mmCIF file of C-alpha atoms in Angstrom:
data_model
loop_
_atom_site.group_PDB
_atom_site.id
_atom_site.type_symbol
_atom_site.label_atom_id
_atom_site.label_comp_id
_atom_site.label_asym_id
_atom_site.label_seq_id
_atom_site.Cartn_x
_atom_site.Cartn_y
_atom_site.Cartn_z
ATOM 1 C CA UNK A 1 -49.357 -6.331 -1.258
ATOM 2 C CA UNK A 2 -46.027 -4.286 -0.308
ATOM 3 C CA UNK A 3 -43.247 -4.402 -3.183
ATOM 4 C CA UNK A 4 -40.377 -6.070 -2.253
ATOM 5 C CA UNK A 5 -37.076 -4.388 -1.635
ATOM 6 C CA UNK A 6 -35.125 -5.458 -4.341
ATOM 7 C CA UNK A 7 -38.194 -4.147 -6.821
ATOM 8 C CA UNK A 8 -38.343 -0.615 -5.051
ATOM 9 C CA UNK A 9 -34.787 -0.261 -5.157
ATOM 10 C CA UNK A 10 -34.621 -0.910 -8.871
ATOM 11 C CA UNK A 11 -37.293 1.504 -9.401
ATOM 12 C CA UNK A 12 -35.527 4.256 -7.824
ATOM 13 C CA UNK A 13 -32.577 3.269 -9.724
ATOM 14 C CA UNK A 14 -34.631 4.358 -12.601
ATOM 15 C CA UNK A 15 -35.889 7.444 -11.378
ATOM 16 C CA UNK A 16 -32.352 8.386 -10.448
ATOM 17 C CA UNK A 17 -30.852 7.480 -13.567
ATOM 18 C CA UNK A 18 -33.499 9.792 -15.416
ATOM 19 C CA UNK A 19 -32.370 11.940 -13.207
ATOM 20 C CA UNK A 20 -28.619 12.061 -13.627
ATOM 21 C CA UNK A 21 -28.096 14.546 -16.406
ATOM 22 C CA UNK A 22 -30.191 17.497 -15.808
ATOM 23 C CA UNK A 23 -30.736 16.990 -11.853
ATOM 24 C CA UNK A 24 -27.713 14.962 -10.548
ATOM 25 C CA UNK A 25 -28.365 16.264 -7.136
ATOM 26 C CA UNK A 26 -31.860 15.211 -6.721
ATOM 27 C CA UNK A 27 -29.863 11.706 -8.176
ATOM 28 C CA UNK A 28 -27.466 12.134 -5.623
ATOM 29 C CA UNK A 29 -30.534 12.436 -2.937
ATOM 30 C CA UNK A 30 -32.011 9.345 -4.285
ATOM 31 C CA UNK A 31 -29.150 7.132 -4.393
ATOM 32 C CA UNK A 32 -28.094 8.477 -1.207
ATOM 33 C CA UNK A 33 -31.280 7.661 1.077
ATOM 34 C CA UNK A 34 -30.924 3.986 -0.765
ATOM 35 C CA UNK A 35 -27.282 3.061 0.247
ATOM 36 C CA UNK A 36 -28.338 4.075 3.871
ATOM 37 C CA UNK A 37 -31.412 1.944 3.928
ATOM 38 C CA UNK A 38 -30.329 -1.281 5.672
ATOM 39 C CA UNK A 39 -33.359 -3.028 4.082
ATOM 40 C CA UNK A 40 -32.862 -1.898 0.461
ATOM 41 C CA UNK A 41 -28.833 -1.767 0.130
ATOM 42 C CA UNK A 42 -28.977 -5.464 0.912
ATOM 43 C CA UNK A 43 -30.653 -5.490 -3.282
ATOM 44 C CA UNK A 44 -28.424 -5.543 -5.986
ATOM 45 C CA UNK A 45 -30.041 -2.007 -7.100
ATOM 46 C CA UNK A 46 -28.860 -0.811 -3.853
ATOM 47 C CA UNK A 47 -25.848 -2.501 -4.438
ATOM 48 C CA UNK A 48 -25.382 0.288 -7.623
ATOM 49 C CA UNK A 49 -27.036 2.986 -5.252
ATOM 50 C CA UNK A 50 -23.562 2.574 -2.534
ATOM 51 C CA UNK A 51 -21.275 2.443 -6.018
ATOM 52 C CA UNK A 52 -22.649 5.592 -7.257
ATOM 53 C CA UNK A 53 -22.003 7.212 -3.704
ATOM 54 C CA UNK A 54 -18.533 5.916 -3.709
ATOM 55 C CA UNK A 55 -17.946 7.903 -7.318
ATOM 56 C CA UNK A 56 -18.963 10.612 -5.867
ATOM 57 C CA UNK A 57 -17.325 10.521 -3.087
ATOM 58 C CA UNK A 58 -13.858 9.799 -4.871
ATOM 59 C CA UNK A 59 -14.719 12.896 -7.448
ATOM 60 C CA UNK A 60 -15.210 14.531 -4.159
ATOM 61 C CA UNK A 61 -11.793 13.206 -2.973
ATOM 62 C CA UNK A 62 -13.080 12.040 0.202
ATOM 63 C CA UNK A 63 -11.506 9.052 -0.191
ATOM 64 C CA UNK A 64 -12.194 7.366 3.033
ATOM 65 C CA UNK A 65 -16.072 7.735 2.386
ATOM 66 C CA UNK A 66 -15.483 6.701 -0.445
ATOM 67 C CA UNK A 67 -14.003 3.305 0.484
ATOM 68 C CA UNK A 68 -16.523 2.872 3.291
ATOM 69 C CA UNK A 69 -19.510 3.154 0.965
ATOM 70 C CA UNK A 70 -17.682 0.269 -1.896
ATOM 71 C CA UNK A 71 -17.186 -1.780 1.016
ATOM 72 C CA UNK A 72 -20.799 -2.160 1.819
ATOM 73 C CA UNK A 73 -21.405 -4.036 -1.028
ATOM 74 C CA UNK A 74 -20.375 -7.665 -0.972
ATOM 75 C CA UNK A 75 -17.585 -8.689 -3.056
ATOM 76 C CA UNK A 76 -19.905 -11.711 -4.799
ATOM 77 C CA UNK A 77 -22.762 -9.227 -5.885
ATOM 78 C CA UNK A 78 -24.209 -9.008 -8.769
ATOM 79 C CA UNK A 79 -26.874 -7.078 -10.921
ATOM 80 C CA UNK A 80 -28.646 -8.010 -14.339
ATOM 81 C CA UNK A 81 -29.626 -5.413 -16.254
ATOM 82 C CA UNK A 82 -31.331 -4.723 -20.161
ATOM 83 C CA UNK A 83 -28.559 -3.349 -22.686
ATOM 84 C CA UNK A 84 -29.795 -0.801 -25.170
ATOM 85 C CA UNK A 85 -29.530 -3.254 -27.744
ATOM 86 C CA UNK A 86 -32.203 -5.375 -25.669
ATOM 87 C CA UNK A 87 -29.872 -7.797 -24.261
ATOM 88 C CA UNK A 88 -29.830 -9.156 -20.434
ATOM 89 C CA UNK A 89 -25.994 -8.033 -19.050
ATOM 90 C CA UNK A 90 -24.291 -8.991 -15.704
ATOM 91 C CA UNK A 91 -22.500 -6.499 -14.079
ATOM 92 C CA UNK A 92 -20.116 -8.338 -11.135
ATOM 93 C CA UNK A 93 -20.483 -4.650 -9.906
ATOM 94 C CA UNK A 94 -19.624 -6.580 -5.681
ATOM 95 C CA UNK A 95 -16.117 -7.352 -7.569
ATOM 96 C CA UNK A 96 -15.870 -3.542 -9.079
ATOM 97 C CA UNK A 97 -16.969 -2.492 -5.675
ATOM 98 C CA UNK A 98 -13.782 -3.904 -3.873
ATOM 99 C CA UNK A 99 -11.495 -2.674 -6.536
ATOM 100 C CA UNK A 100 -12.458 0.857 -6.110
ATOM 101 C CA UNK A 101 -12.568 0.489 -2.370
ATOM 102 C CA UNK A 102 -8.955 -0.650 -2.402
ATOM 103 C CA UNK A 103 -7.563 2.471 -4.065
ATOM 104 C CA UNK A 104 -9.831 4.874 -2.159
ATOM 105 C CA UNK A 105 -8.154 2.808 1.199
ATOM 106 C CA UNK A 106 -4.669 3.426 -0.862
ATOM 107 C CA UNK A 107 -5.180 6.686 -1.514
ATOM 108 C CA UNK A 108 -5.650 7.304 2.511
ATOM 109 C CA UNK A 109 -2.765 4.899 3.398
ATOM 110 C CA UNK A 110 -4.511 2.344 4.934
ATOM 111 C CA UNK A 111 -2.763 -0.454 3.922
ATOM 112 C CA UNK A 112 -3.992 -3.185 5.371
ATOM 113 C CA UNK A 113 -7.612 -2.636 4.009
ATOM 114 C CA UNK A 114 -6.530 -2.010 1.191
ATOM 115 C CA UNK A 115 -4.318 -4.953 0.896
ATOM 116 C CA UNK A 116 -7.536 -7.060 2.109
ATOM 117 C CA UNK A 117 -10.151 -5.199 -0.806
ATOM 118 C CA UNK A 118 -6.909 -5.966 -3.031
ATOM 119 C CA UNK A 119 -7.149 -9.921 -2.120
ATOM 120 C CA UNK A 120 -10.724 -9.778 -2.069
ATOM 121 C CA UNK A 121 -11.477 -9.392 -5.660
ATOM 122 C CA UNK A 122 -11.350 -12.834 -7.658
ATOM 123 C CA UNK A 123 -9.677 -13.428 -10.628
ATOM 124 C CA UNK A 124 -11.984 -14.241 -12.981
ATOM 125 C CA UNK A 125 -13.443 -10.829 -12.332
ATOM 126 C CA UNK A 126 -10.575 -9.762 -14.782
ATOM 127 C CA UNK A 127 -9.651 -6.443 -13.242
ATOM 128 C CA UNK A 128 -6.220 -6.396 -11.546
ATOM 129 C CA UNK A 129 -3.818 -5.298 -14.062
ATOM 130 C CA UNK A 130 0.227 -5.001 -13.449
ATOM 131 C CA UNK A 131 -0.046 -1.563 -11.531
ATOM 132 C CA UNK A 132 -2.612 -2.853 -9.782
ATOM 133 C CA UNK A 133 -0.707 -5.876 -8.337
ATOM 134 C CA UNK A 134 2.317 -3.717 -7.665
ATOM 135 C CA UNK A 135 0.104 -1.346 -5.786
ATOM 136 C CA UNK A 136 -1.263 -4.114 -3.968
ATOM 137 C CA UNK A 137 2.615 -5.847 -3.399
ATOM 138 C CA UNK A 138 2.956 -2.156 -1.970
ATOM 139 C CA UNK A 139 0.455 -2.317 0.786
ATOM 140 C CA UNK A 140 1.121 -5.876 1.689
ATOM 141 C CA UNK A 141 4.724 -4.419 2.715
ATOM 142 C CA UNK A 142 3.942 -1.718 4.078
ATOM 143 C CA UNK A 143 1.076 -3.520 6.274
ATOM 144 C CA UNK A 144 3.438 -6.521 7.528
ATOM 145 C CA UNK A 145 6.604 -4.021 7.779
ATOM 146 C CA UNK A 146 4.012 -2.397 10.279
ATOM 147 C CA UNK A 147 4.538 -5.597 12.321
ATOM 148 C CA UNK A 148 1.341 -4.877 14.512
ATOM 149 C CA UNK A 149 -1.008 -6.120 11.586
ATOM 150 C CA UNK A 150 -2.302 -9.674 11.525
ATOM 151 C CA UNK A 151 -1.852 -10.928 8.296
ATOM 152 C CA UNK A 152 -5.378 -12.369 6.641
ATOM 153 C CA UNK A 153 -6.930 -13.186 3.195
ATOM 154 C CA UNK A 154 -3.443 -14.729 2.176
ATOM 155 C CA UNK A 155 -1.562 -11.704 2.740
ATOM 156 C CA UNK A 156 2.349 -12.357 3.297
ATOM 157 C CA UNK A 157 5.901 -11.515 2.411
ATOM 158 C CA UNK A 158 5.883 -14.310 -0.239
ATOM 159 C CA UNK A 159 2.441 -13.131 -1.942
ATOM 160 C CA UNK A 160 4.143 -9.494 -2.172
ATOM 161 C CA UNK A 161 6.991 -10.787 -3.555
ATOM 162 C CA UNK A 162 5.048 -12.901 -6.521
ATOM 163 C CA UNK A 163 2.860 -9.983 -7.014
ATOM 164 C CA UNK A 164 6.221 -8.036 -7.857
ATOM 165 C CA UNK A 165 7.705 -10.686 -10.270
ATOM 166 C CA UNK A 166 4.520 -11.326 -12.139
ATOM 167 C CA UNK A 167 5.128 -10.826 -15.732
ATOM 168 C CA UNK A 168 6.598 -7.484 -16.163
ATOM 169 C CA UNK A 169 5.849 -6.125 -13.158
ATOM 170 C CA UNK A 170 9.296 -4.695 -11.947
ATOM 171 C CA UNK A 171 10.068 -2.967 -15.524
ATOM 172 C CA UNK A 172 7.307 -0.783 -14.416
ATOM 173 C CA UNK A 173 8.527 0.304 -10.790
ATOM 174 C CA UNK A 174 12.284 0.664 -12.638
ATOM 175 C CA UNK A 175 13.339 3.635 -10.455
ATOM 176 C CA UNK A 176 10.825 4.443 -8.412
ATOM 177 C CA UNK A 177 12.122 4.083 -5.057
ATOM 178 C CA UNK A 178 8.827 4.143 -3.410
ATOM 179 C CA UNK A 179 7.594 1.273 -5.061
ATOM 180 C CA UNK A 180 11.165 -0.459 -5.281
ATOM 181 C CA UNK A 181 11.823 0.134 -1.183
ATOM 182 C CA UNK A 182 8.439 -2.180 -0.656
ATOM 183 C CA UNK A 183 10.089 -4.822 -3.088
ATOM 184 C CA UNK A 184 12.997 -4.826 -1.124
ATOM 185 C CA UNK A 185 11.170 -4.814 2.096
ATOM 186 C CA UNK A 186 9.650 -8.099 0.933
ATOM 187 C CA UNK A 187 12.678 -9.918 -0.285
ATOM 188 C CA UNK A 188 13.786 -8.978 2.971
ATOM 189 C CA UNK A 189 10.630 -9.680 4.867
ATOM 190 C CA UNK A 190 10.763 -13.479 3.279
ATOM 191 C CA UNK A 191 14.323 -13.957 3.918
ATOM 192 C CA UNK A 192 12.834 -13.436 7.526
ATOM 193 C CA UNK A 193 9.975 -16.167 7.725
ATOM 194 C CA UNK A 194 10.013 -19.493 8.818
ATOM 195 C CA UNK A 195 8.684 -20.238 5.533
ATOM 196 C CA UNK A 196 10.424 -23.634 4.145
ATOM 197 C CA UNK A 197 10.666 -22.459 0.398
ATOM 198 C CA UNK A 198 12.205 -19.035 1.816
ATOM 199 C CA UNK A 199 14.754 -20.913 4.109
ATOM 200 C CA UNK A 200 17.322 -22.191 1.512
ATOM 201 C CA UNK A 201 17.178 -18.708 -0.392
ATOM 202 C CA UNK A 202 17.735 -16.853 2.765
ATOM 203 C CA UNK A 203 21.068 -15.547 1.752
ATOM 204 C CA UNK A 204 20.029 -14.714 -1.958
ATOM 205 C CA UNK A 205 16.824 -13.190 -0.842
ATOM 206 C CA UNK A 206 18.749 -10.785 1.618
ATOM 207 C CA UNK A 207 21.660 -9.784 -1.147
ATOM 208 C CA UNK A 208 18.775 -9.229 -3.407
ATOM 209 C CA UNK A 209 17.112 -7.018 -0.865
ATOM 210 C CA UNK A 210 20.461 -5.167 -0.484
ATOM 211 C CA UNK A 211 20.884 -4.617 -3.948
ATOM 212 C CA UNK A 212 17.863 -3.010 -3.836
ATOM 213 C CA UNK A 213 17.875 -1.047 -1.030
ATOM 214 C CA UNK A 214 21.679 0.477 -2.324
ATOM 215 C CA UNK A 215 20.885 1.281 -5.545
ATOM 216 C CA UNK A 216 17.511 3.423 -4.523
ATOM 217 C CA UNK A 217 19.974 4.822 -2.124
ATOM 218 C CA UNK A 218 22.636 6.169 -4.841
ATOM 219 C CA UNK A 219 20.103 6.934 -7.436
ATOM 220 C CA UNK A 220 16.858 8.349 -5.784
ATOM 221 C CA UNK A 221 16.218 12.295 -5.841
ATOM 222 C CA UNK A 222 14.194 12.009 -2.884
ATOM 223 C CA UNK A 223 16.091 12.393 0.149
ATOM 224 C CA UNK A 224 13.865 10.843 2.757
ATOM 225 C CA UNK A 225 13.677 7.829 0.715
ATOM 226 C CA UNK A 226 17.319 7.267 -0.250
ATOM 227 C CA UNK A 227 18.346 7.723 3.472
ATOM 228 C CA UNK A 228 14.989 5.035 4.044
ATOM 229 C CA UNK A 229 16.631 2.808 1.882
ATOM 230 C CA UNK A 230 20.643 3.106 3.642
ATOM 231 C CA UNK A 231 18.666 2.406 7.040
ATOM 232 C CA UNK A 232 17.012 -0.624 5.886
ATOM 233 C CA UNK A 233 20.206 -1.944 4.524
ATOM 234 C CA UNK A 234 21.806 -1.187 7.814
ATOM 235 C CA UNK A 235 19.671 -3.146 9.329
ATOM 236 C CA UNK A 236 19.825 -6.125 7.238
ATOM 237 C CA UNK A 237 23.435 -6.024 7.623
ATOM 238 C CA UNK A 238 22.724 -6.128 11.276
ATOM 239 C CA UNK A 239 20.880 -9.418 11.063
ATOM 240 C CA UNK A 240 23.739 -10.791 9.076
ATOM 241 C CA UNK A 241 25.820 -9.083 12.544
ATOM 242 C CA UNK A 242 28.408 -7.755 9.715
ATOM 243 C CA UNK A 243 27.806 -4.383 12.203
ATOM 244 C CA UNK A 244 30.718 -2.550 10.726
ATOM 245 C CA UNK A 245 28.895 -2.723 7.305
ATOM 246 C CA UNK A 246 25.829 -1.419 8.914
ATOM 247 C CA UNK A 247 27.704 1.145 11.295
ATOM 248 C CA UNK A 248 28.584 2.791 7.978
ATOM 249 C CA UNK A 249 25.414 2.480 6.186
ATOM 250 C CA UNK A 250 24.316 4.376 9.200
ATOM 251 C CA UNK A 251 26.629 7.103 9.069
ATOM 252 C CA UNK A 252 26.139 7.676 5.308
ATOM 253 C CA UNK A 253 22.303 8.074 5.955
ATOM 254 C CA UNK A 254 22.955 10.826 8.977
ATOM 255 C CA UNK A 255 25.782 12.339 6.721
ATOM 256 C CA UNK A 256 23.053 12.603 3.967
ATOM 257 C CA UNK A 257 20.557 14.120 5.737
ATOM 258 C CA UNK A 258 22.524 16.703 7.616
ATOM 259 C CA UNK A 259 24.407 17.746 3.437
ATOM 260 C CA UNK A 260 21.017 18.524 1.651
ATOM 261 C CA UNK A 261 21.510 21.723 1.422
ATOM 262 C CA UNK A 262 22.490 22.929 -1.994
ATOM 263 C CA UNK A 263 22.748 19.812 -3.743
ATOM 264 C CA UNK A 264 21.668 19.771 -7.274
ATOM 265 C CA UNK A 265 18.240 18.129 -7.922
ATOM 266 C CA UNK A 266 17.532 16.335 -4.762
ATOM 267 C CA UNK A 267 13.878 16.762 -3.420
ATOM 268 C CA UNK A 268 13.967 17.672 0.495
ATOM 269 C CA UNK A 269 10.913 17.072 2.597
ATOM 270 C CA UNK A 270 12.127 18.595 6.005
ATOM 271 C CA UNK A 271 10.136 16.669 8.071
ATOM 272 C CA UNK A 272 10.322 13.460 6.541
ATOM 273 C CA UNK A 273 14.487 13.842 6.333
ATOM 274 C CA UNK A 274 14.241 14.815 10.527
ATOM 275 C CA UNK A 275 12.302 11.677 11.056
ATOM 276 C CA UNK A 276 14.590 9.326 9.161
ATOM 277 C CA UNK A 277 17.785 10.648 10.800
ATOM 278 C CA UNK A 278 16.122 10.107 14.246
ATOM 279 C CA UNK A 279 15.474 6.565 13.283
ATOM 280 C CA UNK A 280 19.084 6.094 12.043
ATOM 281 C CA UNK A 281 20.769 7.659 15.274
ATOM 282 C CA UNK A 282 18.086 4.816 17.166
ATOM 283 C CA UNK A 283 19.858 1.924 14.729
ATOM 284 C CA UNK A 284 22.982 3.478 15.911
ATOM 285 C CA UNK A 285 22.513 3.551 19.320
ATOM 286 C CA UNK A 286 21.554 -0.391 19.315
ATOM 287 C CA UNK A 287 24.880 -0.917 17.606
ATOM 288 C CA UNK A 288 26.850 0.690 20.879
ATOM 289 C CA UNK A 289 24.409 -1.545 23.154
ATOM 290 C CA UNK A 290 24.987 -4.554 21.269
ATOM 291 C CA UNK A 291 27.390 -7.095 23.208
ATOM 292 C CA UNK A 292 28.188 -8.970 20.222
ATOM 293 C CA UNK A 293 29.174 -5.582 18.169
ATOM 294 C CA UNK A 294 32.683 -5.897 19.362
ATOM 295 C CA UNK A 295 34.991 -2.936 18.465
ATOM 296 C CA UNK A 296 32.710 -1.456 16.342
ATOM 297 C CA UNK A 297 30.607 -0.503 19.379
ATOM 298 C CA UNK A 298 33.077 1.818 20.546
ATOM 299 C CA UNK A 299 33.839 3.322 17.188
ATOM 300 C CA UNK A 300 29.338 4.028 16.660
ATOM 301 C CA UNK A 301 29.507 5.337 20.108
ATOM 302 C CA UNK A 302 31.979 7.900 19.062
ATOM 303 C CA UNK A 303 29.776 8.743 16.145
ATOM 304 C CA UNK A 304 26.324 8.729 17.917
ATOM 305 C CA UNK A 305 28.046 11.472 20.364
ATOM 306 C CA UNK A 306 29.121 13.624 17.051
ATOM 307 C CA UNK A 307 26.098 13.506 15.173
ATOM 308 C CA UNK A 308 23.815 14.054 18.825
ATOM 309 C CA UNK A 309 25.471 16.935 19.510
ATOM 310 C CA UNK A 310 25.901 18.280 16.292
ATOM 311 C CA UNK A 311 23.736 21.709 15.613
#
């Protein structure tokens, strides 16, 4: 009579395992052929066989392999194994699985999966710690501020913004205007949705945003994200149509990228800085085709023709 899959799986687990320290390759090999044997990765020994590719993948920094191989293995599976002191151990290795395969999906900026692997791993598995929410806040924002994502697995503004509050959690981002711009996009992102315990905070949720989005914007060494954050307070100014308060966030984020030069300990990525003031010259240019901007369409017309033309 054949041996079953889940028996021949384990086996090889053992073979590889024996394997590992002297002849990792040949472990490598073994594990390998497992996770892409449709029959035995379904076992929980081939379950361990696609985790041990993912590690190696990830020491490899092939990140997106790496992801793809944790997320063959369902989030719910589990394998039993014999502790050297004789004792029977569950490893909830389907739950370890989907954490790794969210930071590998991090790591390559796919946000949404990784926002979904994030969501996917349940609580009583223990493993999301502070920096783990925030990083998972992080994608949610960056996913929905995509707009073209469909939000799933109870992904929204509001869960991004609890993720952020939890405990401690924004001690830890103090500063860091990459992790602080998401926050704000999510205060901002809530104040947005017809969501009826967002609706009566609107206006607090949007001055929080601001606050936010001004203070990363006076205090950030990185250029392309300090002008980021003067855009995206432009154009929540806009939605509050105060468009002379957003006209001149938008000329402070143009004057800031075209004055980089020579100023004392600001980080300049070139490319990044070219793509931001392009975006800020588009908010612009909405402002002079706005009918309800008033005056202060003629005065960011003016500007729009200084800063196109300038060299």
């Amino acid at each position: 009579m054949p041996l079953s899959a889940a028996i021949v799986s384990e086996k090889l687990d053992v073979v590889a395992l024996e394997l590992k320290e002297n002849h990792p390759e040949a472990a490598l090999l073994i594990w390998e052929a497992v996770a892409e044997n449709n029959v035995l990765r379904a076992t929980p020994y081939g379950a361990v066989a696609c985790y041990e590719m993912g590690s190696q993948y990830e020491k490899e920094k092939q990140y997106a392999k790496a992801a793809e191989k944790y997320s063959q293995v369902p989030v719910e599976q589990s394998v039993t194994y014999k502790n050297k002191q004789g004792e029977i151990v569950e490893n909830k290795i389907g739950a370890r699985c989907a954490y790794n395969a969210a930071w590998a999906y991090f790591k390559t900026e796919n946000w949404q999966a990784a926002a979904e692997a994030f969501m996917s791993i349940p609580p009583q598995a223990n493993l999301m710690r502070g920096e783990d929410e925030v990083v998972a806040a992080c994608c949610m924002a960056r996913m929905l501020n995509q707009k073209e994502a469909v939000p799933a697995n109870g992904i929204s503004w509001a869960k991004a913004v609890e993720l952020f509050q939890k405990n401690n959690n924004l001690d830890k981002i103090k500063g860091d205007g990459e992790y602080l711009i998401d926050y704000a996009r999510s205060l901002a992102g809530l104040s947005a949705e017809n969501d009826p315990a967002a609706t009566a905070r609107v206006a607090e949720l949007r001055d929080a945003a601001l606050d936010v989005y001004l203070s990363i914007a006076e205090q950030d060494p990185r250029v392309h994200l300090a002008v980021q954050a003067r855009i995206a307070a432009a154009e929540l100014f806009l939605q509050k149509e105060d468009y002379r308060a957003g006209m001149l966030e938008l000329r402070r984020a143009i004057e800031h990228c075209d004055q980089t030069e020579g100023r004392d300990g600001e980080i300049v990525d070139a490319e990044k800085v070219k793509l931001e003031r392009a975006l800020a010259l588009k908010r612009l240019e909405e402002i002079c085709n706005d009918p309800n901007a008033g005056e202060v369409a003629g005065v960011a017309k003016r500007l729009l023709q200084r800063y196109q033309n300038a060299p």
